[in-house]
């Protein structure tokens, strides 16, 4: 069987590696640096904690597959420092954890179980002890090595169903495949539309900034997600490298809309996140020194979505790094047997 994977982000590379392990003849198309777009940067947050029990259970399966990768690579891919989610809604998240049978604890601000760079904060906190920092730098090295020469440094211009298979065209290069998996991140909707698959196309700018951690901060710091409350910014935060605290914020959509220039969105995001750090994080210096940029589909939220048309399967979602090994296995299976994986999370309508 011959399968094309479009996109060499973490999802496409994971699918390619899973297909190779099944002995499939697979080509992964990626014109830029592998994991250089939405998968860029060296770290992300892993968490079992989600608002939906099915997502918690999928994250548990993904965590087990990260452990399998670790065994194969002889490297740790998740630094298990724990992840904390705080805010008024965490009771519902705790219910989802309980339904899924996942270890968790609900505590108040000030609990000795918390190791955060803040003194106090709004709402109770849910501690997810299995959460932690995903070492994206190591994931990238592992996947790129495993994919090897199956990476084709080409931009796919079009996908077209033909009698014998699906034609994938890139400039003057054209190949026929038995199945195609579209894992092209921001490029997915344009490619998928060509074969009649509808996926979200709206985009916005998103920035994450790094700040120095003060030497007197608790250690090791847990990853932290703060839900928006009373005008306070919703954020996600974690150690990005020793002594570096990464903070991303859910900025007013008007300020980061696709119609805004990237530079204006960057300035608005930087101002909002730095002000948040200055006001709420006494153990972090409000002195940004690095950033990660990506495009983002607004309003998706946590969830995994799959849409099929014939021999072409497209996937999309948000916060996919933590699901990468699971998505790889799931897409590889569906690519080979022609099935459509079940959607998960908030948008679970059937395809
Ligand atoms: C700042 C930031 C913080 C994040 N925090 C978290 C977090 O804490 N936890 C978490 O789990 N996730 C997090 N995420 C989300 C996660 O990183 C992304 O969901 C994930 O990396 C998406 O991977 P992908 O493979 O779908 O997309 P991408 O990495 O964007 O890969 C898609 C690839 O397709 C290629 N492509 C596009 N069009 C074409 C074409 N026509 N032909 C060939 N190739 C094409 C692109 O070049 C790209 O490399 C964060 C993302 C960012 C940017």
PDB file of C-alpha atoms in Angstrom, residues 41-260:
ATOM      1  CA  UNK A  41       9.641  25.722  19.738  1.00  0.00           C
ATOM      2  CA  UNK A  42      11.138  23.376  22.323  1.00  0.00           C
ATOM      3  CA  UNK A  43       8.361  22.713  24.861  1.00  0.00           C
ATOM      4  CA  UNK A  44       4.587  22.350  25.336  1.00  0.00           C
ATOM      5  CA  UNK A  45       2.253  21.359  28.165  1.00  0.00           C
ATOM      6  CA  UNK A  46       1.082  17.779  28.590  1.00  0.00           C
ATOM      7  CA  UNK A  47      -2.103  17.236  30.616  1.00  0.00           C
ATOM      8  CA  UNK A  48      -4.665  14.545  31.200  1.00  0.00           C
ATOM      9  CA  UNK A  49      -6.982  17.311  32.488  1.00  0.00           C
ATOM     10  CA  UNK A  50      -9.722  18.249  30.012  1.00  0.00           C
ATOM     11  CA  UNK A  51     -13.340  19.322  30.322  1.00  0.00           C
ATOM     12  CA  UNK A  52     -14.544  16.097  28.626  1.00  0.00           C
ATOM     13  CA  UNK A  53     -14.056  12.528  29.920  1.00  0.00           C
ATOM     14  CA  UNK A  54     -13.390  11.181  26.407  1.00  0.00           C
ATOM     15  CA  UNK A  55     -10.533  13.674  26.024  1.00  0.00           C
ATOM     16  CA  UNK A  56      -9.084  12.650  29.403  1.00  0.00           C
ATOM     17  CA  UNK A  57      -9.129   8.993  28.326  1.00  0.00           C
ATOM     18  CA  UNK A  58      -7.512   9.801  24.974  1.00  0.00           C
ATOM     19  CA  UNK A  59      -4.806  11.800  26.763  1.00  0.00           C
ATOM     20  CA  UNK A  60      -4.138   8.757  28.975  1.00  0.00           C
ATOM     21  CA  UNK A  61      -3.665   6.619  25.869  1.00  0.00           C
ATOM     22  CA  UNK A  62      -1.402   9.249  24.352  1.00  0.00           C
ATOM     23  CA  UNK A  63       0.678   9.388  27.552  1.00  0.00           C
ATOM     24  CA  UNK A  64       1.181   5.606  27.355  1.00  0.00           C
ATOM     25  CA  UNK A  65       2.310   5.950  23.739  1.00  0.00           C
ATOM     26  CA  UNK A  66       4.747   8.746  24.703  1.00  0.00           C
ATOM     27  CA  UNK A  67       6.198   6.209  27.160  1.00  0.00           C
ATOM     28  CA  UNK A  68       6.572   3.679  24.316  1.00  0.00           C
ATOM     29  CA  UNK A  69       8.382   6.312  22.253  1.00  0.00           C
ATOM     30  CA  UNK A  70      10.643   6.945  25.250  1.00  0.00           C
ATOM     31  CA  UNK A  71      11.557   3.278  25.422  1.00  0.00           C
ATOM     32  CA  UNK A  72      12.341   3.175  21.717  1.00  0.00           C
ATOM     33  CA  UNK A  73      14.344   6.405  21.773  1.00  0.00           C
ATOM     34  CA  UNK A  74      15.987   6.046  25.204  1.00  0.00           C
ATOM     35  CA  UNK A  75      14.861   9.622  25.978  1.00  0.00           C
ATOM     36  CA  UNK A  76      12.288  11.247  28.261  1.00  0.00           C
ATOM     37  CA  UNK A  77       9.599  13.064  26.273  1.00  0.00           C
ATOM     38  CA  UNK A  78       7.432  14.345  29.154  1.00  0.00           C
ATOM     39  CA  UNK A  79       8.993  15.874  32.279  1.00  0.00           C
ATOM     40  CA  UNK A  80       6.275  14.881  34.779  1.00  0.00           C
ATOM     41  CA  UNK A  81       6.262  17.971  37.025  1.00  0.00           C
ATOM     42  CA  UNK A  82       2.444  18.094  37.088  1.00  0.00           C
ATOM     43  CA  UNK A  83      -0.034  20.487  35.490  1.00  0.00           C
ATOM     44  CA  UNK A  84      -2.365  22.808  37.411  1.00  0.00           C
ATOM     45  CA  UNK A  85      -5.611  24.236  35.987  1.00  0.00           C
ATOM     46  CA  UNK A  86      -7.176  27.106  37.969  1.00  0.00           C
ATOM     47  CA  UNK A  87     -10.420  29.071  37.681  1.00  0.00           C
ATOM     48  CA  UNK A  88     -14.133  28.874  38.343  1.00  0.00           C
ATOM     49  CA  UNK A  89     -14.756  26.034  35.833  1.00  0.00           C
ATOM     50  CA  UNK A  90     -12.301  23.508  37.249  1.00  0.00           C
ATOM     51  CA  UNK A  91     -15.033  21.641  39.128  1.00  0.00           C
ATOM     52  CA  UNK A  92     -16.365  20.410  35.772  1.00  0.00           C
ATOM     53  CA  UNK A  93     -12.841  19.410  34.728  1.00  0.00           C
ATOM     54  CA  UNK A  94     -12.447  17.495  38.000  1.00  0.00           C
ATOM     55  CA  UNK A  95     -15.745  15.688  37.244  1.00  0.00           C
ATOM     56  CA  UNK A  96     -14.388  14.698  33.825  1.00  0.00           C
ATOM     57  CA  UNK A  97     -11.180  13.418  35.455  1.00  0.00           C
ATOM     58  CA  UNK A  98     -13.235  11.441  37.991  1.00  0.00           C
ATOM     59  CA  UNK A  99     -15.439   9.915  35.270  1.00  0.00           C
ATOM     60  CA  UNK A 100     -12.309   8.866  33.372  1.00  0.00           C
ATOM     61  CA  UNK A 101     -10.714   7.449  36.538  1.00  0.00           C
ATOM     62  CA  UNK A 102      -7.704   9.788  36.305  1.00  0.00           C
ATOM     63  CA  UNK A 103      -5.755  10.793  39.433  1.00  0.00           C
ATOM     64  CA  UNK A 104      -6.356  14.443  40.383  1.00  0.00           C
ATOM     65  CA  UNK A 105      -6.799  16.756  43.365  1.00  0.00           C
ATOM     66  CA  UNK A 106      -8.875  19.921  43.876  1.00  0.00           C
ATOM     67  CA  UNK A 107      -7.158  22.485  46.137  1.00  0.00           C
ATOM     68  CA  UNK A 108      -7.459  26.176  47.028  1.00  0.00           C
ATOM     69  CA  UNK A 109      -4.858  28.876  46.229  1.00  0.00           C
ATOM     70  CA  UNK A 110      -2.177  28.702  48.914  1.00  0.00           C
ATOM     71  CA  UNK A 111      -2.182  24.882  49.103  1.00  0.00           C
ATOM     72  CA  UNK A 112       1.310  23.501  49.837  1.00  0.00           C
ATOM     73  CA  UNK A 113       0.733  21.082  46.935  1.00  0.00           C
ATOM     74  CA  UNK A 114       1.053  23.984  44.467  1.00  0.00           C
ATOM     75  CA  UNK A 115       4.430  25.047  43.036  1.00  0.00           C
ATOM     76  CA  UNK A 116       3.505  28.067  40.917  1.00  0.00           C
ATOM     77  CA  UNK A 117       5.237  31.401  40.291  1.00  0.00           C
ATOM     78  CA  UNK A 118       2.235  33.242  41.824  1.00  0.00           C
ATOM     79  CA  UNK A 119       1.232  33.902  45.408  1.00  0.00           C
ATOM     80  CA  UNK A 120      -2.519  33.831  44.912  1.00  0.00           C
ATOM     81  CA  UNK A 121      -4.988  33.548  42.018  1.00  0.00           C
ATOM     82  CA  UNK A 122      -8.689  33.397  41.152  1.00  0.00           C
ATOM     83  CA  UNK A 123     -10.621  30.196  41.755  1.00  0.00           C
ATOM     84  CA  UNK A 124      -9.787  26.743  43.042  1.00  0.00           C
ATOM     85  CA  UNK A 125      -7.094  24.672  41.331  1.00  0.00           C
ATOM     86  CA  UNK A 126      -7.112  21.195  39.842  1.00  0.00           C
ATOM     87  CA  UNK A 127      -3.803  19.354  40.138  1.00  0.00           C
ATOM     88  CA  UNK A 128      -3.114  16.825  37.375  1.00  0.00           C
ATOM     89  CA  UNK A 129      -0.082  14.900  38.666  1.00  0.00           C
ATOM     90  CA  UNK A 130       0.488  13.113  35.334  1.00  0.00           C
ATOM     91  CA  UNK A 131       0.870  16.416  33.481  1.00  0.00           C
ATOM     92  CA  UNK A 132       4.136  18.142  32.697  1.00  0.00           C
ATOM     93  CA  UNK A 133       6.431  19.586  30.059  1.00  0.00           C
ATOM     94  CA  UNK A 134       6.572  17.937  26.627  1.00  0.00           C
ATOM     95  CA  UNK A 135      10.171  18.056  25.356  1.00  0.00           C
ATOM     96  CA  UNK A 136       9.368  19.091  21.791  1.00  0.00           C
ATOM     97  CA  UNK A 137      13.062  19.398  20.948  1.00  0.00           C
ATOM     98  CA  UNK A 138      13.501  15.677  21.683  1.00  0.00           C
ATOM     99  CA  UNK A 139      10.243  14.703  19.957  1.00  0.00           C
ATOM    100  CA  UNK A 140      11.404  16.522  16.802  1.00  0.00           C
ATOM    101  CA  UNK A 141      14.797  14.796  16.808  1.00  0.00           C
ATOM    102  CA  UNK A 142      13.188  11.375  17.372  1.00  0.00           C
ATOM    103  CA  UNK A 143      10.541  11.750  14.660  1.00  0.00           C
ATOM    104  CA  UNK A 144      12.824  13.273  12.026  1.00  0.00           C
ATOM    105  CA  UNK A 145      15.307  10.451  12.567  1.00  0.00           C
ATOM    106  CA  UNK A 146      12.572   7.800  12.359  1.00  0.00           C
ATOM    107  CA  UNK A 147      11.029   9.282   9.188  1.00  0.00           C
ATOM    108  CA  UNK A 148      14.447   9.467   7.516  1.00  0.00           C
ATOM    109  CA  UNK A 149      14.376   9.565   3.735  1.00  0.00           C
ATOM    110  CA  UNK A 150      10.567   9.305   3.597  1.00  0.00           C
ATOM    111  CA  UNK A 151      10.409  13.090   4.020  1.00  0.00           C
ATOM    112  CA  UNK A 152       9.876  14.799   0.643  1.00  0.00           C
ATOM    113  CA  UNK A 153      10.750  18.503   0.770  1.00  0.00           C
ATOM    114  CA  UNK A 154       7.841  19.545  -1.450  1.00  0.00           C
ATOM    115  CA  UNK A 155       4.791  21.798  -1.139  1.00  0.00           C
ATOM    116  CA  UNK A 156       1.655  19.991  -2.295  1.00  0.00           C
ATOM    117  CA  UNK A 157      -0.340  22.121  -4.743  1.00  0.00           C
ATOM    118  CA  UNK A 158      -3.331  19.841  -5.240  1.00  0.00           C
ATOM    119  CA  UNK A 159      -4.931  16.523  -4.337  1.00  0.00           C
ATOM    120  CA  UNK A 160      -7.317  14.892  -6.787  1.00  0.00           C
ATOM    121  CA  UNK A 161      -9.258  11.599  -6.774  1.00  0.00           C
ATOM    122  CA  UNK A 162      -8.621   9.648  -9.975  1.00  0.00           C
ATOM    123  CA  UNK A 163      -9.669   6.153 -11.054  1.00  0.00           C
ATOM    124  CA  UNK A 164      -6.611   4.251  -9.770  1.00  0.00           C
ATOM    125  CA  UNK A 165      -6.029   6.348  -6.633  1.00  0.00           C
ATOM    126  CA  UNK A 166      -5.424   9.863  -5.385  1.00  0.00           C
ATOM    127  CA  UNK A 167      -3.103  12.120  -7.356  1.00  0.00           C
ATOM    128  CA  UNK A 168      -0.803  14.367  -5.300  1.00  0.00           C
ATOM    129  CA  UNK A 169       0.724  17.181  -7.334  1.00  0.00           C
ATOM    130  CA  UNK A 170       3.675  19.326  -6.369  1.00  0.00           C
ATOM    131  CA  UNK A 171       4.987  21.535  -9.176  1.00  0.00           C
ATOM    132  CA  UNK A 172       5.918  19.137 -11.963  1.00  0.00           C
ATOM    133  CA  UNK A 173       6.037  16.176  -9.533  1.00  0.00           C
ATOM    134  CA  UNK A 174       2.921  13.993  -9.559  1.00  0.00           C
ATOM    135  CA  UNK A 175       2.283  10.667  -7.790  1.00  0.00           C
ATOM    136  CA  UNK A 176      -0.687   8.353  -7.310  1.00  0.00           C
ATOM    137  CA  UNK A 177      -1.422   7.007  -3.802  1.00  0.00           C
ATOM    138  CA  UNK A 178      -3.881   4.499  -2.368  1.00  0.00           C
ATOM    139  CA  UNK A 179      -4.660   6.879   0.504  1.00  0.00           C
ATOM    140  CA  UNK A 180      -3.859  10.448   1.541  1.00  0.00           C
ATOM    141  CA  UNK A 181      -3.746  11.895   5.063  1.00  0.00           C
ATOM    142  CA  UNK A 182      -3.981  15.695   5.262  1.00  0.00           C
ATOM    143  CA  UNK A 183      -2.113  16.897   8.371  1.00  0.00           C
ATOM    144  CA  UNK A 184      -1.136  20.315   7.037  1.00  0.00           C
ATOM    145  CA  UNK A 185      -2.082  22.572   9.958  1.00  0.00           C
ATOM    146  CA  UNK A 186      -2.858  26.031   8.569  1.00  0.00           C
ATOM    147  CA  UNK A 187      -2.639  24.561   5.041  1.00  0.00           C
ATOM    148  CA  UNK A 188      -5.271  21.875   5.649  1.00  0.00           C
ATOM    149  CA  UNK A 189      -8.428  23.749   4.685  1.00  0.00           C
ATOM    150  CA  UNK A 190      -7.128  24.866   1.254  1.00  0.00           C
ATOM    151  CA  UNK A 191      -5.968  21.351   0.327  1.00  0.00           C
ATOM    152  CA  UNK A 192      -8.999  19.586   1.777  1.00  0.00           C
ATOM    153  CA  UNK A 193     -11.427  21.913  -0.029  1.00  0.00           C
ATOM    154  CA  UNK A 194     -10.000  20.634  -3.325  1.00  0.00           C
ATOM    155  CA  UNK A 195     -11.505  17.185  -2.635  1.00  0.00           C
ATOM    156  CA  UNK A 196     -14.732  18.523  -1.101  1.00  0.00           C
ATOM    157  CA  UNK A 197     -13.715  18.318   2.575  1.00  0.00           C
ATOM    158  CA  UNK A 198     -14.763  21.284   4.696  1.00  0.00           C
ATOM    159  CA  UNK A 199     -12.476  22.205   7.625  1.00  0.00           C
ATOM    160  CA  UNK A 200     -12.116  25.501   9.540  1.00  0.00           C
ATOM    161  CA  UNK A 201     -10.301  28.116   7.477  1.00  0.00           C
ATOM    162  CA  UNK A 202     -10.375  31.221   9.700  1.00  0.00           C
ATOM    163  CA  UNK A 203      -6.987  32.057  11.220  1.00  0.00           C
ATOM    164  CA  UNK A 204      -5.621  34.364  13.905  1.00  0.00           C
ATOM    165  CA  UNK A 205      -2.148  35.237  15.196  1.00  0.00           C
ATOM    166  CA  UNK A 206      -0.845  33.729  18.418  1.00  0.00           C
ATOM    167  CA  UNK A 207       2.336  34.465  20.409  1.00  0.00           C
ATOM    168  CA  UNK A 208       3.930  32.874  23.456  1.00  0.00           C
ATOM    169  CA  UNK A 209       6.641  34.808  25.320  1.00  0.00           C
ATOM    170  CA  UNK A 210       9.474  33.708  27.643  1.00  0.00           C
ATOM    171  CA  UNK A 211      10.526  35.550  30.819  1.00  0.00           C
ATOM    172  CA  UNK A 212      13.326  34.939  33.365  1.00  0.00           C
ATOM    173  CA  UNK A 213      12.323  32.987  36.500  1.00  0.00           C
ATOM    174  CA  UNK A 214      13.583  34.601  39.715  1.00  0.00           C
ATOM    175  CA  UNK A 215      16.031  32.438  41.716  1.00  0.00           C
ATOM    176  CA  UNK A 216      13.708  32.280  44.762  1.00  0.00           C
ATOM    177  CA  UNK A 217      10.822  30.652  42.800  1.00  0.00           C
ATOM    178  CA  UNK A 218       9.492  27.253  43.990  1.00  0.00           C
ATOM    179  CA  UNK A 219      11.029  24.278  42.210  1.00  0.00           C
ATOM    180  CA  UNK A 220      10.235  22.328  40.134  1.00  0.00           C
ATOM    181  CA  UNK A 221       7.462  24.609  38.901  1.00  0.00           C
ATOM    182  CA  UNK A 222       4.265  22.921  37.701  1.00  0.00           C
ATOM    183  CA  UNK A 223       2.752  23.793  34.311  1.00  0.00           C
ATOM    184  CA  UNK A 224      -0.220  26.091  34.785  1.00  0.00           C
ATOM    185  CA  UNK A 225      -3.405  26.937  32.877  1.00  0.00           C
ATOM    186  CA  UNK A 226      -5.467  29.859  34.209  1.00  0.00           C
ATOM    187  CA  UNK A 227      -9.048  30.236  33.027  1.00  0.00           C
ATOM    188  CA  UNK A 228     -10.144  33.831  32.288  1.00  0.00           C
ATOM    189  CA  UNK A 229     -11.950  35.452  35.245  1.00  0.00           C
ATOM    190  CA  UNK A 230     -13.281  38.962  35.923  1.00  0.00           C
ATOM    191  CA  UNK A 231     -11.289  40.631  33.166  1.00  0.00           C
ATOM    192  CA  UNK A 232      -8.142  38.670  34.058  1.00  0.00           C
ATOM    193  CA  UNK A 233      -6.319  37.078  31.107  1.00  0.00           C
ATOM    194  CA  UNK A 234      -6.695  33.327  30.536  1.00  0.00           C
ATOM    195  CA  UNK A 235      -3.172  31.949  30.152  1.00  0.00           C
ATOM    196  CA  UNK A 236      -1.034  28.838  29.794  1.00  0.00           C
ATOM    197  CA  UNK A 237       2.400  28.828  31.423  1.00  0.00           C
ATOM    198  CA  UNK A 238       5.307  26.449  31.908  1.00  0.00           C
ATOM    199  CA  UNK A 239       9.071  26.107  32.121  1.00  0.00           C
ATOM    200  CA  UNK A 240      10.393  26.483  28.573  1.00  0.00           C
ATOM    201  CA  UNK A 241      14.052  25.817  29.497  1.00  0.00           C
ATOM    202  CA  UNK A 242      15.958  26.009  32.796  1.00  0.00           C
ATOM    203  CA  UNK A 243      15.204  29.481  34.266  1.00  0.00           C
ATOM    204  CA  UNK A 244      12.768  30.408  31.456  1.00  0.00           C
ATOM    205  CA  UNK A 245       9.007  30.787  32.054  1.00  0.00           C
ATOM    206  CA  UNK A 246       6.803  30.685  28.921  1.00  0.00           C
ATOM    207  CA  UNK A 247       3.440  32.470  29.014  1.00  0.00           C
ATOM    208  CA  UNK A 248       0.767  32.555  26.304  1.00  0.00           C
ATOM    209  CA  UNK A 249      -2.493  34.470  26.715  1.00  0.00           C
ATOM    210  CA  UNK A 250      -5.983  34.352  25.216  1.00  0.00           C
ATOM    211  CA  UNK A 251      -5.863  37.867  23.788  1.00  0.00           C
ATOM    212  CA  UNK A 252      -8.904  39.894  22.679  1.00  0.00           C
ATOM    213  CA  UNK A 253      -9.746  38.297  19.261  1.00  0.00           C
ATOM    214  CA  UNK A 254      -9.992  41.718  17.607  1.00  0.00           C
ATOM    215  CA  UNK A 255      -6.354  42.454  18.467  1.00  0.00           C
ATOM    216  CA  UNK A 256      -4.994  39.210  16.988  1.00  0.00           C
ATOM    217  CA  UNK A 257      -7.420  38.769  14.071  1.00  0.00           C
ATOM    218  CA  UNK A 258      -5.995  37.706  10.709  1.00  0.00           C
ATOM    219  CA  UNK A 259      -6.950  41.128   9.305  1.00  0.00           C
ATOM    220  CA  UNK A 260      -4.538  42.776  11.792  1.00  0.00           C
TER     221      UNK A 260
END
